[in-house]
Short mmCIF file of C-alpha atoms and ligand atoms in Angstrom, two decimals:
data_model
loop_
_atom_site.label_atom_id
_atom_site.label_comp_id
_atom_site.label_asym_id
_atom_site.label_seq_id
_atom_site.Cartn_x
_atom_site.Cartn_y
_atom_site.Cartn_z
CA MET A 1 134.90 22.66 139.19
CA LYS A 2 133.69 24.47 136.04
CA ALA A 3 131.83 27.72 136.77
CA ARG A 4 128.20 26.89 136.19
CA LYS A 5 126.56 29.95 137.78
CA ILE A 6 127.59 33.51 137.08
CA LEU A 7 126.33 35.71 139.88
CA LEU A 8 126.29 39.43 140.59
CA SER A 9 126.08 41.17 143.95
CA GLU A 10 123.09 43.30 144.99
CA ASN A 11 124.92 46.56 144.40
CA GLU A 12 125.46 45.52 140.78
CA ILE A 13 121.69 45.71 140.12
CA PRO A 14 121.55 48.26 137.26
CA ASP A 15 120.20 51.68 138.27
CA LYS A 16 118.78 52.66 134.87
CA TRP A 17 116.45 51.07 132.35
CA TYR A 18 117.52 51.15 128.70
CA ASN A 19 115.07 52.77 126.27
CA ILE A 20 115.81 51.36 122.82
CA VAL A 21 113.60 53.99 121.13
CA ALA A 22 116.53 56.42 121.47
CA ASP A 23 118.64 54.22 119.18
CA MET A 24 116.04 52.99 116.67
CA PRO A 25 116.71 54.13 113.10
CA ASN A 26 112.94 54.28 112.43
CA LYS A 27 110.99 55.48 115.45
CA PRO A 28 107.70 53.77 116.33
CA LEU A 29 104.64 55.23 114.55
CA PRO A 30 102.16 57.06 116.79
CA PRO A 31 99.10 55.38 118.31
CA LEU A 32 95.76 56.40 116.75
CA HIS A 33 92.48 57.27 118.43
CA PRO A 34 90.12 54.25 118.20
CA GLY A 35 87.25 56.45 116.95
CA THR A 36 88.74 59.29 114.87
CA LYS A 37 91.83 57.28 113.75
CA GLU A 38 93.90 60.46 114.23
CA PRO A 39 97.27 60.31 116.05
CA ILE A 40 96.81 60.74 119.79
CA GLY A 41 99.09 62.50 122.25
CA PRO A 42 100.14 61.28 125.67
CA GLU A 43 97.20 63.05 127.41
CA ALA A 44 94.77 60.61 125.77
CA LEU A 45 96.27 57.84 127.91
CA ALA A 46 95.77 59.74 131.18
CA PRO A 47 92.47 58.04 132.19
CA LEU A 48 94.26 54.68 132.13
CA PHE A 49 97.84 55.23 133.27
CA PRO A 50 99.72 57.43 135.75
CA MET A 51 101.61 60.36 134.17
CA GLU A 52 105.09 59.05 134.90
CA LEU A 53 104.39 55.81 133.00
CA ILE A 54 102.88 57.79 130.11
CA LYS A 55 106.07 59.86 129.97
CA GLN A 56 108.08 56.67 129.80
CA GLU A 57 105.74 55.32 127.13
CA VAL A 58 106.55 58.20 124.77
CA SER A 59 110.11 58.90 125.92
CA ALA A 60 113.06 58.98 123.54
CA GLU A 61 115.60 59.32 126.40
CA LYS A 62 118.16 56.56 126.19
CA TRP A 63 118.40 55.89 129.95
CA ILE A 64 115.68 56.18 132.59
CA ASP A 65 116.57 56.14 136.31
CA ILE A 66 115.18 53.25 138.33
CA PRO A 67 113.78 54.71 141.58
CA ASP A 68 115.55 53.51 144.74
CA GLU A 69 112.29 52.07 146.14
CA VAL A 70 111.95 49.91 143.01
CA ARG A 71 115.58 48.73 143.10
CA ASN A 72 115.07 47.98 146.75
CA VAL A 73 112.16 45.65 145.97
CA TYR A 74 114.10 44.16 143.03
CA SER A 75 116.78 43.12 145.53
CA LEU A 76 114.29 40.60 147.03
CA TRP A 77 115.21 38.33 144.11
CA ARG A 78 117.61 40.27 141.85
CA PRO A 79 120.23 40.01 140.49
CA THR A 80 119.00 36.75 139.00
CA PRO A 81 121.52 34.02 138.17
CA LEU A 82 122.97 33.32 134.75
CA TYR A 83 123.85 29.68 134.12
CA ARG A 84 126.06 27.85 131.68
CA ALA A 85 123.99 24.84 130.55
CA TYR A 86 126.87 22.33 130.52
CA ASN A 87 124.59 19.29 130.92
CA PHE A 88 122.25 20.42 128.16
CA GLU A 89 125.23 21.07 125.85
CA LYS A 90 126.47 17.56 126.55
CA MET A 91 123.04 16.03 125.98
CA LEU A 92 122.82 17.82 122.61
CA ASP A 93 126.44 16.93 121.85
CA THR A 94 126.96 20.44 120.51
CA PRO A 95 130.11 22.55 120.34
CA ALA A 96 127.92 25.60 121.13
CA ARG A 97 128.22 27.33 124.50
CA ILE A 98 124.70 27.66 125.89
CA TYR A 99 123.89 30.16 128.64
CA TYR A 100 120.56 31.02 130.19
CA LYS A 101 119.33 33.87 132.33
CA TYR A 102 116.93 32.50 134.92
CA GLU A 103 113.99 34.74 135.85
CA GLY A 104 112.10 31.94 137.62
CA VAL A 105 113.64 32.94 140.97
CA SER A 106 111.22 35.88 141.34
CA PRO A 107 108.39 35.51 143.90
CA SER A 108 105.78 34.71 141.24
CA GLY A 109 108.20 32.62 139.19
CA SER A 110 108.77 34.70 136.05
CA HIS A 111 110.13 38.00 134.71
CA LYS A 112 106.73 39.71 135.18
CA PRO A 113 107.43 41.31 138.61
CA ASN A 114 110.19 43.44 137.00
CA THR A 115 107.52 45.67 135.50
CA ALA A 116 104.73 44.97 138.01
CA VAL A 117 106.78 46.47 140.82
CA ALA A 118 107.70 49.55 138.78
CA GLN A 119 104.09 50.09 137.68
CA ALA A 120 102.68 49.68 141.19
CA TYR A 121 105.29 52.14 142.48
CA TYR A 122 104.41 54.92 139.98
CA ASN A 123 100.68 54.41 140.51
CA ARG A 124 101.20 54.69 144.26
CA GLN A 125 103.24 57.90 143.79
CA GLU A 126 100.27 59.45 142.00
CA GLY A 127 97.71 58.40 144.60
CA VAL A 128 95.98 55.65 142.62
CA LYS A 129 93.78 53.45 144.84
CA ARG A 130 93.18 50.44 142.64
CA ILE A 131 94.70 48.81 139.55
CA THR A 132 92.78 46.58 137.16
CA THR A 133 94.38 44.17 134.76
CA GLU A 134 93.89 41.04 132.68
CA THR A 135 95.84 37.83 132.93
CA GLY A 136 96.08 34.83 130.63
CA ALA A 137 97.87 31.93 132.26
CA GLY A 138 97.96 33.86 135.56
CA GLN A 139 101.64 34.83 135.51
CA TRP A 140 100.90 38.52 135.12
CA GLY A 141 97.99 38.58 137.57
CA SER A 142 100.07 36.95 140.27
CA ALA A 143 103.02 39.32 139.69
CA LEU A 144 100.82 42.41 139.81
CA SER A 145 98.94 41.16 142.84
CA PHE A 146 102.27 40.78 144.71
CA ALA A 147 103.50 44.22 143.57
CA CYS A 148 100.24 46.00 144.45
CA HIS A 149 100.30 44.51 147.92
CA LEU A 150 103.84 45.81 148.50
CA PHE A 151 102.74 49.36 147.61
CA ASN A 152 99.37 49.10 149.35
CA ILE A 153 97.14 49.41 146.26
CA GLY A 154 93.99 47.38 145.53
CA CYS A 155 94.17 44.99 142.57
CA GLU A 156 91.40 43.49 140.40
CA VAL A 157 92.39 40.75 137.95
CA TYR A 158 90.34 39.56 134.93
CA MET A 159 91.61 36.06 134.22
CA VAL A 160 90.92 34.30 130.90
CA LYS A 161 88.23 31.76 131.80
CA ILE A 162 89.91 28.67 130.38
CA SER A 163 93.06 29.39 132.43
CA TYR A 164 91.00 30.19 135.52
CA GLU A 165 89.54 26.71 135.25
CA GLN A 166 92.72 24.90 134.17
CA LYS A 167 95.17 26.66 136.49
CA PRO A 168 93.53 27.06 139.90
CA TYR A 169 96.90 27.43 141.64
CA ARG A 170 97.69 30.71 139.89
CA LYS A 171 94.33 32.04 141.00
CA ILE A 172 95.08 31.03 144.59
CA MET A 173 98.48 32.77 144.41
CA ILE A 174 96.68 35.93 143.32
CA ASN A 175 94.37 35.59 146.32
CA THR A 176 97.32 34.91 148.63
CA TRP A 177 98.86 38.26 147.72
CA GLY A 178 95.51 39.89 148.36
CA ALA A 179 93.99 40.68 144.95
CA GLU A 180 90.51 39.90 143.60
CA VAL A 181 90.33 37.64 140.55
CA PHE A 182 87.40 37.01 138.18
CA ALA A 183 86.91 34.50 135.33
CA SER A 184 86.62 36.55 132.12
CA PRO A 185 84.25 37.12 130.34
CA THR A 186 82.31 38.31 133.43
CA ASP A 187 78.93 39.97 133.76
CA LYS A 188 80.61 42.88 135.60
CA THR A 189 81.30 44.85 132.41
CA GLU A 190 79.58 45.86 129.17
CA ALA A 191 82.38 44.17 127.23
CA GLY A 192 81.97 40.90 129.14
CA ARG A 193 78.17 40.91 128.88
CA LYS A 194 78.37 41.49 125.13
CA ILE A 195 80.65 38.48 124.61
CA LEU A 196 78.52 36.27 126.90
CA ALA A 197 75.39 37.21 124.95
CA GLN A 198 77.05 36.04 121.71
CA ASP A 199 78.74 32.99 123.20
CA PRO A 200 77.73 31.94 126.73
CA GLY A 201 80.43 29.24 126.76
CA SER A 202 83.25 31.54 125.63
CA PRO A 203 86.63 30.26 126.92
CA GLY A 204 87.71 33.90 127.07
CA SER A 205 90.85 35.42 125.56
CA LEU A 206 93.41 38.01 126.56
CA GLY A 207 91.75 40.50 124.23
CA ILE A 208 88.38 40.09 125.97
CA ALA A 209 89.93 40.31 129.44
CA ILE A 210 91.76 43.50 128.43
CA SER A 211 88.46 45.03 127.32
CA GLU A 212 86.98 44.27 130.74
CA ALA A 213 89.90 45.63 132.77
CA VAL A 214 90.14 48.79 130.64
CA GLU A 215 86.41 49.43 130.99
CA ARG A 216 86.59 49.18 134.78
CA ALA A 217 89.53 51.60 134.95
CA ALA A 218 87.92 54.10 132.57
CA MET A 219 84.82 54.20 134.80
CA ASP A 220 86.57 55.40 137.96
CA ASP A 221 89.09 58.22 138.59
CA SER A 222 91.05 56.54 141.34
CA THR A 223 91.34 53.28 139.39
CA LYS A 224 94.01 52.80 136.71
CA TYR A 225 94.82 50.01 134.35
CA SER A 226 98.00 48.05 133.95
CA LEU A 227 99.37 45.89 131.16
CA GLY A 228 101.97 43.16 131.61
CA SER A 229 103.47 43.24 128.12
CA VAL A 230 103.34 44.94 124.69
CA LEU A 231 103.62 48.62 125.75
CA ASN A 232 106.92 50.51 125.45
CA HIS A 233 107.29 51.23 129.17
CA VAL A 234 106.68 47.56 130.04
CA LEU A 235 109.34 46.38 127.60
CA MET A 236 111.72 49.00 128.97
CA HIS A 237 111.26 47.90 132.60
CA GLN A 238 112.32 44.40 131.55
CA THR A 239 115.70 45.61 130.27
CA ILE A 240 116.99 45.08 133.80
CA VAL A 241 117.23 41.42 132.70
CA GLY A 242 119.48 41.98 129.70
CA GLN A 243 121.65 44.54 131.43
CA GLU A 244 122.41 42.08 134.21
CA ALA A 245 122.98 39.35 131.63
CA LEU A 246 125.43 41.59 129.77
CA LEU A 247 127.49 42.09 132.95
CA GLN A 248 127.35 38.34 133.58
CA MET A 249 128.42 37.43 130.04
CA GLU A 250 131.35 39.83 130.44
CA LYS A 251 132.31 37.93 133.61
CA ALA A 252 131.95 34.65 131.73
CA GLY A 253 134.26 36.03 129.05
CA TYR A 254 131.96 35.47 126.08
CA LEU A 255 129.74 37.89 124.22
CA PRO A 256 126.76 35.97 122.81
CA ASP A 257 126.53 35.48 119.03
CA ILE A 258 122.82 34.70 119.34
CA VAL A 259 120.29 35.85 121.94
CA ILE A 260 116.96 34.00 122.04
CA ALA A 261 113.70 34.51 123.92
CA PRO A 262 110.12 33.27 123.70
CA PHE A 263 107.60 35.77 122.43
CA GLY A 264 104.09 36.57 123.62
CA GLY A 265 103.74 40.35 123.51
CA GLY A 266 107.47 40.97 123.58
CA SER A 267 108.41 41.88 127.13
CA ASN A 268 110.78 39.09 128.11
CA PHE A 269 112.21 39.13 124.58
CA ALA A 270 112.83 42.88 124.81
CA GLY A 271 114.12 42.54 128.34
CA LEU A 272 116.89 40.15 127.42
CA THR A 273 117.72 41.26 123.88
CA PHE A 274 117.51 45.09 123.87
CA PRO A 275 120.68 45.64 125.94
CA PHE A 276 122.50 43.39 123.43
CA LEU A 277 120.92 45.17 120.46
CA ARG A 278 122.34 48.35 122.01
CA LEU A 279 125.78 46.90 121.34
CA ASN A 280 124.78 46.45 117.69
CA PHE A 281 123.74 50.13 117.55
CA ASP A 282 126.55 51.61 119.68
CA GLU A 283 129.49 49.38 118.90
CA GLY A 284 128.67 47.90 115.50
CA LYS A 285 128.38 44.40 116.96
CA ASN A 286 126.38 41.84 115.01
CA ILE A 287 124.47 39.91 117.66
CA ARG A 288 121.49 38.00 116.25
CA CYS A 289 118.32 38.30 118.33
CA ILE A 290 115.62 35.71 117.66
CA ALA A 291 112.02 35.75 118.94
CA SER A 292 110.35 32.34 119.29
CA GLU A 293 106.58 32.18 118.97
CA PRO A 294 104.01 29.36 118.89
CA ALA A 295 102.90 27.98 115.53
CA SER A 296 99.30 28.31 116.74
CA CYS A 297 99.59 32.07 117.39
CA PRO A 298 102.20 33.25 114.86
CA LYS A 299 101.80 37.03 114.64
CA LEU A 300 105.46 37.75 113.91
CA THR A 301 105.98 35.10 111.23
CA ARG A 302 102.51 35.00 109.61
CA GLY A 303 100.69 38.13 110.78
CA VAL A 304 100.56 41.52 109.06
CA PHE A 305 102.19 44.82 110.08
CA ARG A 306 99.34 47.29 110.43
CA TYR A 307 97.31 49.29 112.91
CA ASP A 308 95.16 47.18 115.22
CA PHE A 309 93.43 47.36 118.58
CA GLY A 310 95.06 45.92 121.69
CA ASP A 311 91.73 44.46 122.85
CA THR A 312 88.85 42.54 121.28
CA VAL A 313 86.12 45.13 121.61
CA GLY A 314 88.15 47.97 120.09
CA MET A 315 88.42 50.37 123.05
CA THR A 316 92.21 50.74 123.20
CA PRO A 317 94.18 53.07 120.92
CA LEU A 318 95.18 51.59 117.56
CA LEU A 319 98.79 50.47 117.61
CA PRO A 320 101.11 49.80 114.64
CA MET A 321 102.08 46.18 115.14
CA TYR A 322 102.39 42.70 113.74
CA THR A 323 98.97 41.19 114.35
CA LEU A 324 96.68 38.28 113.57
CA GLY A 325 93.66 40.56 114.03
CA HIS A 326 92.11 41.60 117.34
CA ASN A 327 89.33 38.98 117.01
CA PHE A 328 91.87 36.18 116.82
CA VAL A 329 91.28 33.56 119.54
CA PRO A 330 93.96 30.84 119.63
CA ALA A 331 92.76 27.24 119.74
CA PRO A 332 92.06 26.09 123.31
CA ILE A 333 94.06 22.91 122.63
CA HIS A 334 97.16 25.09 122.61
CA ALA A 335 98.83 24.63 126.00
CA GLY A 336 101.94 26.66 125.50
CA GLY A 337 100.95 30.16 126.65
CA LEU A 338 101.86 33.14 124.44
CA ARG A 339 98.28 33.51 123.23
CA TYR A 340 98.07 37.26 122.50
CA HIS A 341 97.03 38.39 118.99
CA GLY A 342 99.56 41.19 118.55
CA ALA A 343 103.18 42.16 119.17
CA GLY A 344 104.57 45.23 120.93
CA VAL A 345 105.03 48.33 118.74
CA VAL A 346 108.77 48.60 119.31
CA VAL A 347 109.51 44.94 118.59
CA SER A 348 107.22 45.11 115.54
CA GLN A 349 109.17 48.05 114.11
CA LEU A 350 112.49 46.30 114.81
CA LEU A 351 111.26 43.20 112.98
CA LYS A 352 109.98 45.29 110.06
CA ASP A 353 113.45 46.86 109.84
CA HIS A 354 115.15 43.42 109.93
CA LEU A 355 117.00 44.27 113.13
CA ILE A 356 115.63 41.16 114.85
CA GLU A 357 114.45 37.74 113.63
CA ALA A 358 111.45 35.58 114.43
CA GLU A 359 110.49 31.94 114.05
CA SER A 360 107.66 29.71 115.20
CA HIS A 361 107.53 26.27 116.80
CA ASP A 362 104.80 23.69 117.24
CA GLN A 363 103.81 22.99 120.85
CA LEU A 364 104.69 19.29 120.74
CA ALA A 365 108.24 20.04 119.65
CA CYS A 366 108.44 22.65 122.43
CA PHE A 367 107.44 20.24 125.19
CA GLU A 368 109.85 17.65 123.82
CA VAL A 369 112.85 19.98 124.21
CA GLY A 370 111.48 21.37 127.49
CA VAL A 371 111.49 17.88 129.03
CA LYS A 372 115.04 17.30 127.71
CA PHE A 373 116.12 20.57 129.28
CA ALA A 374 114.49 19.69 132.62
CA ARG A 375 116.26 16.34 132.66
CA ALA A 376 119.62 17.92 131.88
CA GLU A 377 119.52 21.10 133.97
CA GLY A 378 116.92 20.32 136.66
CA ILE A 379 114.70 23.36 136.21
CA ILE A 380 111.30 22.62 134.65
CA PRO A 381 110.73 25.50 132.21
CA ALA A 382 107.46 27.41 131.82
CA PRO A 383 105.74 26.16 128.62
CA GLU A 384 106.36 29.63 127.13
CA ALA A 385 110.10 29.28 127.74
CA ASN A 386 110.10 25.96 125.87
CA HIS A 387 109.54 27.90 122.64
CA GLY A 388 112.83 29.69 123.20
CA ILE A 389 114.55 26.41 124.00
CA ALA A 390 113.31 24.97 120.67
CA THR A 391 115.19 27.76 118.88
CA VAL A 392 118.25 27.18 121.07
CA VAL A 393 118.30 23.51 120.08
CA LYS A 394 117.94 24.39 116.41
CA GLU A 395 120.89 26.80 116.56
CA ALA A 396 122.97 24.40 118.67
CA MET A 397 122.42 21.62 116.13
CA LYS A 398 123.46 23.98 113.34
CA CYS A 399 126.71 24.60 115.23
CA LYS A 400 127.22 20.84 115.41
CA GLU A 401 126.62 20.35 111.67
CA GLU A 402 128.94 23.21 110.79
CA GLY A 403 131.50 22.20 113.42
CA ILE A 404 131.68 25.70 114.90
CA SER A 405 131.30 26.86 118.45
CA LYS A 406 128.96 29.80 118.92
CA THR A 407 127.78 31.35 122.16
CA ILE A 408 124.02 31.20 122.62
CA LEU A 409 122.15 33.00 125.39
CA PHE A 410 118.47 32.49 126.11
CA ASN A 411 115.84 33.72 128.52
CA LEU A 412 114.54 31.06 130.87
CA CYS A 413 111.84 33.57 131.69
CA GLY A 414 109.97 31.41 134.20
CA HIS A 415 109.64 28.00 135.76
CA GLY A 416 106.81 25.62 134.94
CA ASN A 417 106.01 24.41 138.45
CA PHE A 418 102.39 25.56 138.12
CA ASP A 419 102.07 24.13 134.62
CA MET A 420 102.08 20.46 135.53
CA ALA A 421 98.69 19.94 133.86
CA ALA A 422 100.22 20.98 130.53
CA TYR A 423 103.21 18.67 131.05
CA ASP A 424 100.80 15.90 132.05
CA ALA A 425 98.77 16.42 128.87
CA TYR A 426 102.03 16.08 126.94
CA PHE A 427 103.03 12.86 128.73
CA GLN A 428 99.52 11.39 128.27
CA GLY A 429 99.73 12.06 124.54
CA ASN A 430 96.86 14.53 124.72
CA LEU A 431 98.74 17.44 123.16
CA VAL A 432 98.40 17.56 119.42
CA LYS A 433 100.64 19.12 116.84
CA HIS A 434 98.87 22.32 116.10
CA GLU A 435 99.51 24.84 113.39
CA ILE A 436 96.91 27.39 112.43
CA THR A 437 95.80 27.30 108.80
CA THR A 438 96.25 30.17 106.36
CA ASP A 439 92.45 30.22 105.92
CA ASP A 440 91.98 30.84 109.66
CA ILE A 441 94.52 33.66 109.62
CA ASN A 442 92.98 35.23 106.53
CA ALA A 443 89.50 35.00 108.05
CA SER A 444 90.67 36.81 111.16
CA LEU A 445 92.56 39.46 109.17
CA ALA A 446 89.58 40.00 106.86
CA GLU A 447 87.71 41.46 109.84
CA LEU A 448 90.33 44.19 110.26
CA ASN A 449 89.14 47.55 109.02
CA THR A 450 91.92 49.55 110.60
CA PRO A 451 94.33 51.80 108.67
CA GLU A 452 97.02 50.16 106.49
CA ILE A 453 100.63 51.19 106.99
CA ASN A 454 102.53 52.17 103.85
C1 PLP B 1 103.90 36.41 130.31
C2 PLP B 1 104.92 35.42 130.00
C3 PLP B 1 105.43 35.30 128.69
C4 PLP B 1 104.92 36.08 127.52
O1 PLP B 1 104.96 37.45 127.60
P1 PLP B 1 106.10 38.34 126.97
O2 PLP B 1 105.63 39.73 127.20
O3 PLP B 1 106.23 38.02 125.54
O4 PLP B 1 107.33 38.04 127.73
C5 PLP B 1 106.42 34.37 128.47
N1 PLP B 1 106.88 33.60 129.46
C6 PLP B 1 106.43 33.69 130.72
C7 PLP B 1 107.00 32.78 131.76
C8 PLP B 1 105.44 34.61 131.03
O5 PLP B 1 105.00 34.71 132.28
#
């Protein structure tokens, strides 16, 4: 039998996270104060995050120890399997070797618990009583709810209203692990009330939900805030994924030529690719890393690199990132997740420096390849993951045309078992090809009055 699964044992779970900032030729630019627009130091983040996470956020240390308690929780589902996609290769009739790292085996079904568990642990260490957060499709809210329960911390989740209505099962998962969940915009916060006054039927957005969660945390000393993507420490926690994958690819006997991941704020992309980018920095390797984003929310391929807020209301620090503008709300017809307006600072800088690549795919094309993948390999991918698969197919077909065999690795960052409504919409022909127009992007960017980056 051909080896389909490449497994590691529990004691091979890496004991350090990799901090790519140490190796970046151009370090990330500093965050700016939302009011004064002056650079802020770590202490400005103290109302929102525990000190240890703030230290990680600004750290330039190459390796950060993973606490034993965190590794211990990781061992509930880690190491995750790496698969060779023989059936998918055959279906595509490609000479490429296609591997995927499968993060869908975690309790909440995606890579998100890798950082949720670490964040809950550090908050607990510093005596925090409650964590607030936002969630879009519900992946992050469910992961954090699970993690908070393990470390005995309260959890309050602001869930984008359209997802709250379209994905009741994610909400029920959040309740099952013991957290409270509200449809955002709510009337519990200034930020929510302001949006509702302008637009009572607002479908919500991640930016709005962030404003609400941040406001709640800022109001109360024993409450902190947590983010499931974008920030440096979040991306770093995810590097457990790529480090395991590197060990597994060594066992398989192939180093990937191309590493691919879907892109929302950058955490699963960073998680898989950064340990391979380290080989480019340390060993002069030339591994291509490609981020795959939706054509309806294309910050990497059609956004601008400049300072912008992380939320809609403008309460968070200004971050230097690729953005579509903080008022950008993706079309509700878009079913493929990955709806955030901006990209993480570290990934943005790497893209600016041409150390990584990005491309976008239309949602219809993504579901088409996602269904092919499910029929070949069995696992039904999260709609987000389908974006990565679209890039995999493109590269695999290039290999076929050129008659060369490359090794492709991608992040199957979650399963789609709670996304049946989106698959159903696809099968019913209710998903439309959707690409945002340049006018829409320009209109959103015209509202930006944040500092330019030279
Ligand atoms: C949250 C999520 C994403 C997008 O977030 P990133 O930070 O870009 O990884 C992608 N896929 C799945 C399954 C998710 O849950």
